[in-house]
Short mmCIF file of C-alpha atoms in Angstrom, two decimals:
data_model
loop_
_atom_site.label_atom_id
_atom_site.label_comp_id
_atom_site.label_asym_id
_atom_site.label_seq_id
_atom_site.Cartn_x
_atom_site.Cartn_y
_atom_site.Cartn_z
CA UNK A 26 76.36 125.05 82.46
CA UNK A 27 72.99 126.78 82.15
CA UNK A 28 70.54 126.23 85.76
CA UNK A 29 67.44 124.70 84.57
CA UNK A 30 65.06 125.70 87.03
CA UNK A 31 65.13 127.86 90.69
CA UNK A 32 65.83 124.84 92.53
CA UNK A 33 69.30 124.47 90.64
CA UNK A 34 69.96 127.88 92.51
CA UNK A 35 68.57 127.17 95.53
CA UNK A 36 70.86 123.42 95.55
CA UNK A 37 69.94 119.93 96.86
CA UNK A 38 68.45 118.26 99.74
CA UNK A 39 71.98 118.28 101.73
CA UNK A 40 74.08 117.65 104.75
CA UNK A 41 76.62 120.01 105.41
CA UNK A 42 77.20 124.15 105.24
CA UNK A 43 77.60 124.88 101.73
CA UNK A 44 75.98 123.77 98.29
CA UNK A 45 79.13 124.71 96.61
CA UNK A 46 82.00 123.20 99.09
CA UNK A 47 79.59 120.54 100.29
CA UNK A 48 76.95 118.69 98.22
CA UNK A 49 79.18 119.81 95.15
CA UNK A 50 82.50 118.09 96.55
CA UNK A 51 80.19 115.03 97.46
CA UNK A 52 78.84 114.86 93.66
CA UNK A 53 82.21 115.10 92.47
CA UNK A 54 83.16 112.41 94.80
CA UNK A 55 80.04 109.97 93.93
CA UNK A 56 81.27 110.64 89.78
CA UNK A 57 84.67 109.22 90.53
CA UNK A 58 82.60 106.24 92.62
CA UNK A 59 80.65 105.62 89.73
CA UNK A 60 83.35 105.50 87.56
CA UNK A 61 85.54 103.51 89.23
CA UNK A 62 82.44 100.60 89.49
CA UNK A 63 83.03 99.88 93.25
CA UNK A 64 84.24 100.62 96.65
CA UNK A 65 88.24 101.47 96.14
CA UNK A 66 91.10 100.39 98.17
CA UNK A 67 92.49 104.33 97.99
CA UNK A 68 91.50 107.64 97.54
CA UNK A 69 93.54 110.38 96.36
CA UNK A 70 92.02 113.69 96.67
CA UNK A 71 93.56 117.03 96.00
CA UNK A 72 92.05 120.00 96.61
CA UNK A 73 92.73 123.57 94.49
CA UNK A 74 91.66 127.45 94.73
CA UNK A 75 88.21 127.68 97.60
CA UNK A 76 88.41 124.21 98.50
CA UNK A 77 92.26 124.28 99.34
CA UNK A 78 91.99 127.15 101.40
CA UNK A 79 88.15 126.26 103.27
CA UNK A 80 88.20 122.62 102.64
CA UNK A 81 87.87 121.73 106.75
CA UNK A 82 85.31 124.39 107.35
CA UNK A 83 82.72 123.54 105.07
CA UNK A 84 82.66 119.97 104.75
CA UNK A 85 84.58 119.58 101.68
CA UNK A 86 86.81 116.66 102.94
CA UNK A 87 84.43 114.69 104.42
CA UNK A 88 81.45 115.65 101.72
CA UNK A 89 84.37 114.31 98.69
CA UNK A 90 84.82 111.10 100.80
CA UNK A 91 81.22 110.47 101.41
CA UNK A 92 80.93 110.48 97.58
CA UNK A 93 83.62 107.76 97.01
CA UNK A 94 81.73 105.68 99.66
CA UNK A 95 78.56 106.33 97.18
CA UNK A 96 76.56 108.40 100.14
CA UNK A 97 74.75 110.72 98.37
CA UNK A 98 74.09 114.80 99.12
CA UNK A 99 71.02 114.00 101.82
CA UNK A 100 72.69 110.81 103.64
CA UNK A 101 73.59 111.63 107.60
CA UNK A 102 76.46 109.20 107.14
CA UNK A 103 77.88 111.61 105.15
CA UNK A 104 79.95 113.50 108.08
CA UNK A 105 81.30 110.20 109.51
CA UNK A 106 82.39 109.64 106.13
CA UNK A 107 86.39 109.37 107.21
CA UNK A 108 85.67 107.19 110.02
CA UNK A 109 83.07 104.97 107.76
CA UNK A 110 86.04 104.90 105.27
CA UNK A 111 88.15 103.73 107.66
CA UNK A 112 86.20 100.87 109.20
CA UNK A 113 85.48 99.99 105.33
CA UNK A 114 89.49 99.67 104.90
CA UNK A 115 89.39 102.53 102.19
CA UNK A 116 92.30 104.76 102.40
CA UNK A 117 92.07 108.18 101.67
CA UNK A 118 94.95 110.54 100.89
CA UNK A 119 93.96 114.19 100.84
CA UNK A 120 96.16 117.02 99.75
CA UNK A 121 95.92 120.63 98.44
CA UNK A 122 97.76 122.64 95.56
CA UNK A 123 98.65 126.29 94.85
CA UNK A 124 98.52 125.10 91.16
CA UNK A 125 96.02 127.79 89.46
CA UNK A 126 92.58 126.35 88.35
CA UNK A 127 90.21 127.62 85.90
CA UNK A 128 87.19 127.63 88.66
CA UNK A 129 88.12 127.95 92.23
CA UNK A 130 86.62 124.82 93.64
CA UNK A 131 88.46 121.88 91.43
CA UNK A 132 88.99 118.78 92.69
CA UNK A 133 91.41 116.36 91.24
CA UNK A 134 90.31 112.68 92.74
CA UNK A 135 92.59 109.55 91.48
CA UNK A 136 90.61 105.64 93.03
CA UNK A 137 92.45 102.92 92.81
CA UNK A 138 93.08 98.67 93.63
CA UNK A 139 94.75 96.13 92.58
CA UNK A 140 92.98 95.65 89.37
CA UNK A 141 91.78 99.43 88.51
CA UNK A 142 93.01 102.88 88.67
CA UNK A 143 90.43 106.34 87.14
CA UNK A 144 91.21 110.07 87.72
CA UNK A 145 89.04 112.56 87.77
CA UNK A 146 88.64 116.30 87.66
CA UNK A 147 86.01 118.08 89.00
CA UNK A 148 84.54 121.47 89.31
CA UNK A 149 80.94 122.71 91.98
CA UNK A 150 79.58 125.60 89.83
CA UNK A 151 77.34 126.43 92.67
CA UNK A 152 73.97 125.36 93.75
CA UNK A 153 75.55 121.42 94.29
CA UNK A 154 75.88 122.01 90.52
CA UNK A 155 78.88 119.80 88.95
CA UNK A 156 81.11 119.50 85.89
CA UNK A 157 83.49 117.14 85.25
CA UNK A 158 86.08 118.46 82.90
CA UNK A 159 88.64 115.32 82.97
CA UNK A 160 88.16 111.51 83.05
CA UNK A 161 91.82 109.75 82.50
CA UNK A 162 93.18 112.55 80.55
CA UNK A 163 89.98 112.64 78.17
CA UNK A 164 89.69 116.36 78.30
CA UNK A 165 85.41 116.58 78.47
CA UNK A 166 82.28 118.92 80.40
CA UNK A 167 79.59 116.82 81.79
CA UNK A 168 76.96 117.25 84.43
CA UNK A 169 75.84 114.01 84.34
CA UNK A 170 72.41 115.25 85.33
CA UNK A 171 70.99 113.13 82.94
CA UNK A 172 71.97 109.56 82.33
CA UNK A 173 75.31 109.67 80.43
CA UNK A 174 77.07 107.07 78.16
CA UNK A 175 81.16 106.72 78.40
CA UNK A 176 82.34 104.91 75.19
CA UNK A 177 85.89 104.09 75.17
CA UNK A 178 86.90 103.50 71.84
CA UNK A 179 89.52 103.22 69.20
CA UNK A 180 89.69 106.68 67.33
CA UNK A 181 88.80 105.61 63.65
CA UNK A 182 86.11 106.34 60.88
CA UNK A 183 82.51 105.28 61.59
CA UNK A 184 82.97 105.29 65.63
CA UNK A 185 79.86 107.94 66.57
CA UNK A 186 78.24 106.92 63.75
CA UNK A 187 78.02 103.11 64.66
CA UNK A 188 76.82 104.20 67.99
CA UNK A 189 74.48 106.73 67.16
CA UNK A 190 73.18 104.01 65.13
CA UNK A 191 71.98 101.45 68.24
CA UNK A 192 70.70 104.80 70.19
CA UNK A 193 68.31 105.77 66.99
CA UNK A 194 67.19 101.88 66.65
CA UNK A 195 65.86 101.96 70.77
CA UNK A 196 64.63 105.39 69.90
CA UNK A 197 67.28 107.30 72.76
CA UNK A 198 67.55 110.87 72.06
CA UNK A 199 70.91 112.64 72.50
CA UNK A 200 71.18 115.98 74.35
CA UNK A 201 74.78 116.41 74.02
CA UNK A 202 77.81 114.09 72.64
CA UNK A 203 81.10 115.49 73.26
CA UNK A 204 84.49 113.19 71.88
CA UNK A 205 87.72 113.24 73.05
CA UNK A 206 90.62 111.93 72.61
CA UNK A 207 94.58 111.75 73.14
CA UNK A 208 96.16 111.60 70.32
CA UNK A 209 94.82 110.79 66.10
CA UNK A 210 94.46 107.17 65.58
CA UNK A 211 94.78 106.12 69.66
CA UNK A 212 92.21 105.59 72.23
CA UNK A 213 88.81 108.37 72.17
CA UNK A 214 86.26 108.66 74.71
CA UNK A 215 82.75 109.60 73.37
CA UNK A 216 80.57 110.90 75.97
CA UNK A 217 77.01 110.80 75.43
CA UNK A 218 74.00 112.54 77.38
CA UNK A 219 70.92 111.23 76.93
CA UNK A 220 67.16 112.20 77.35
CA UNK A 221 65.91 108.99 79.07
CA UNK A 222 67.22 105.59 80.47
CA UNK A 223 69.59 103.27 78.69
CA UNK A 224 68.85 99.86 79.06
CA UNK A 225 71.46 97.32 79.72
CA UNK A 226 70.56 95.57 76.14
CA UNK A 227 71.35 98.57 74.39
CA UNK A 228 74.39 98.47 76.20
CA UNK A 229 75.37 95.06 75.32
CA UNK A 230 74.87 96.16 71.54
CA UNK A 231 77.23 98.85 71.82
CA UNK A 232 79.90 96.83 73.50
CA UNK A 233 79.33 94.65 70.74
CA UNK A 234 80.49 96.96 68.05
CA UNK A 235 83.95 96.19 66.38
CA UNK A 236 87.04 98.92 68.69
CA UNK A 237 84.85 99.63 71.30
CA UNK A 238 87.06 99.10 74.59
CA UNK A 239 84.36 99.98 77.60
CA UNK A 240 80.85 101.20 77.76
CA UNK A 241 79.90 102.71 81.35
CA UNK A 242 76.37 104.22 82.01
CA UNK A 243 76.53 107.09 84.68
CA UNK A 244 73.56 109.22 86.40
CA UNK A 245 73.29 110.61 89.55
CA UNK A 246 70.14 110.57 90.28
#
């Protein structure tokens, strides 16, 4: 991922030591959050590379876990975060792995209840800088610095065109579309970056289209 300006570099408004180990652990964290839809009843977090080995001292634990409870980067809550989570009857299961990553600070996080269950991988490039390089197995590389469009659908003919479609008719221009799926003919995940907001009626439209599962909208900021 390309830094768009010097503040990219320079990282977030932040609690904690580190823009990498903290406010990028607590993005991570707050992806998985939105994702999931709501506060879970458990949190698996494992930690690989730089955050297994400095996790404690720089906040990573704590910074992840004040993501799930939707705190963002700038929030003094965020290093209560295990006792908030606590109180708030989340559980929160934190391990590390000697498994070798692709970038030293990935975070695998897995939210669950009784109803729902995501997983998650996650990368900090630096400068609280994120990418999210797994959602449920969909192997993908999003930011989600700009407001981004998960479209669970059935892989067939017609899919990205149907939904390209409803973005061109409300006039939403795409930055970057990336599709992914598990197998030919199963379920695909179409991600979709946009350049400006996506209003819930163009989200109805799409859920309206014939094999399309689940439409989530996702920003950060």
């Amino acid at each position: 991922m390309k830094y768009k300006s010097v503040f990219d570099i320079i990282g977030p408004i932040m609690v904690g030591p580190s823009s990498s180990h903290t406010a990028g652990a607590a993005r991570i964290g707050r992806v998985a959050r939105k994702l999931f839809g709501r506060q879970p009843k458990r949190a698996e977090i494992t930690f690989y590379g730089s955050f297994a080995k400095t996790y404690q001292g720089h906040g990573s634990d704590v910074a992840t876990v004040a993501g799930i409870l939707d705190f963002d980067t700038f929030d003094l809550r965020l290093k209560n975060s295990l006792l908030l989570a606590e109180k708030a009857g989340l559980e929160v299961v934190l391990t590390t792995s000697d498994v070798l990553t692709e970038h030293p600070n990935t975070a695998r996080i897995m939210l669950s209840d009784d109803q729902h269950q995501i997983e998650i991988v996650g990368v900090s490039i630096g400068g609280g800088k994120i990418e999210v390089l797994e959602v449920n197995g969909f192997d993908l590389q999003l930011g989600f610095d700009t407001p981004t469009l998960l479209v669970l659908h059935e892989d067939r003919f017609g899919m990205i065109a149907a939904v390209a479609k409803v973005l061109t008719q409300y006039r939403i221009n795409v930055g970057l579309m990336e599709v992914s799926r598990h197998d030919r003919g199963a379920r695909a995940l179409m991600a979709i970056e946009t350049d400006g907001e996506v209003s819930s009626e163009v989200l109805e439209e799409i859920r309206q289209i014939p094999h399309i599962f689940d439409v989530t909208l996702l920003s950060l900021n």
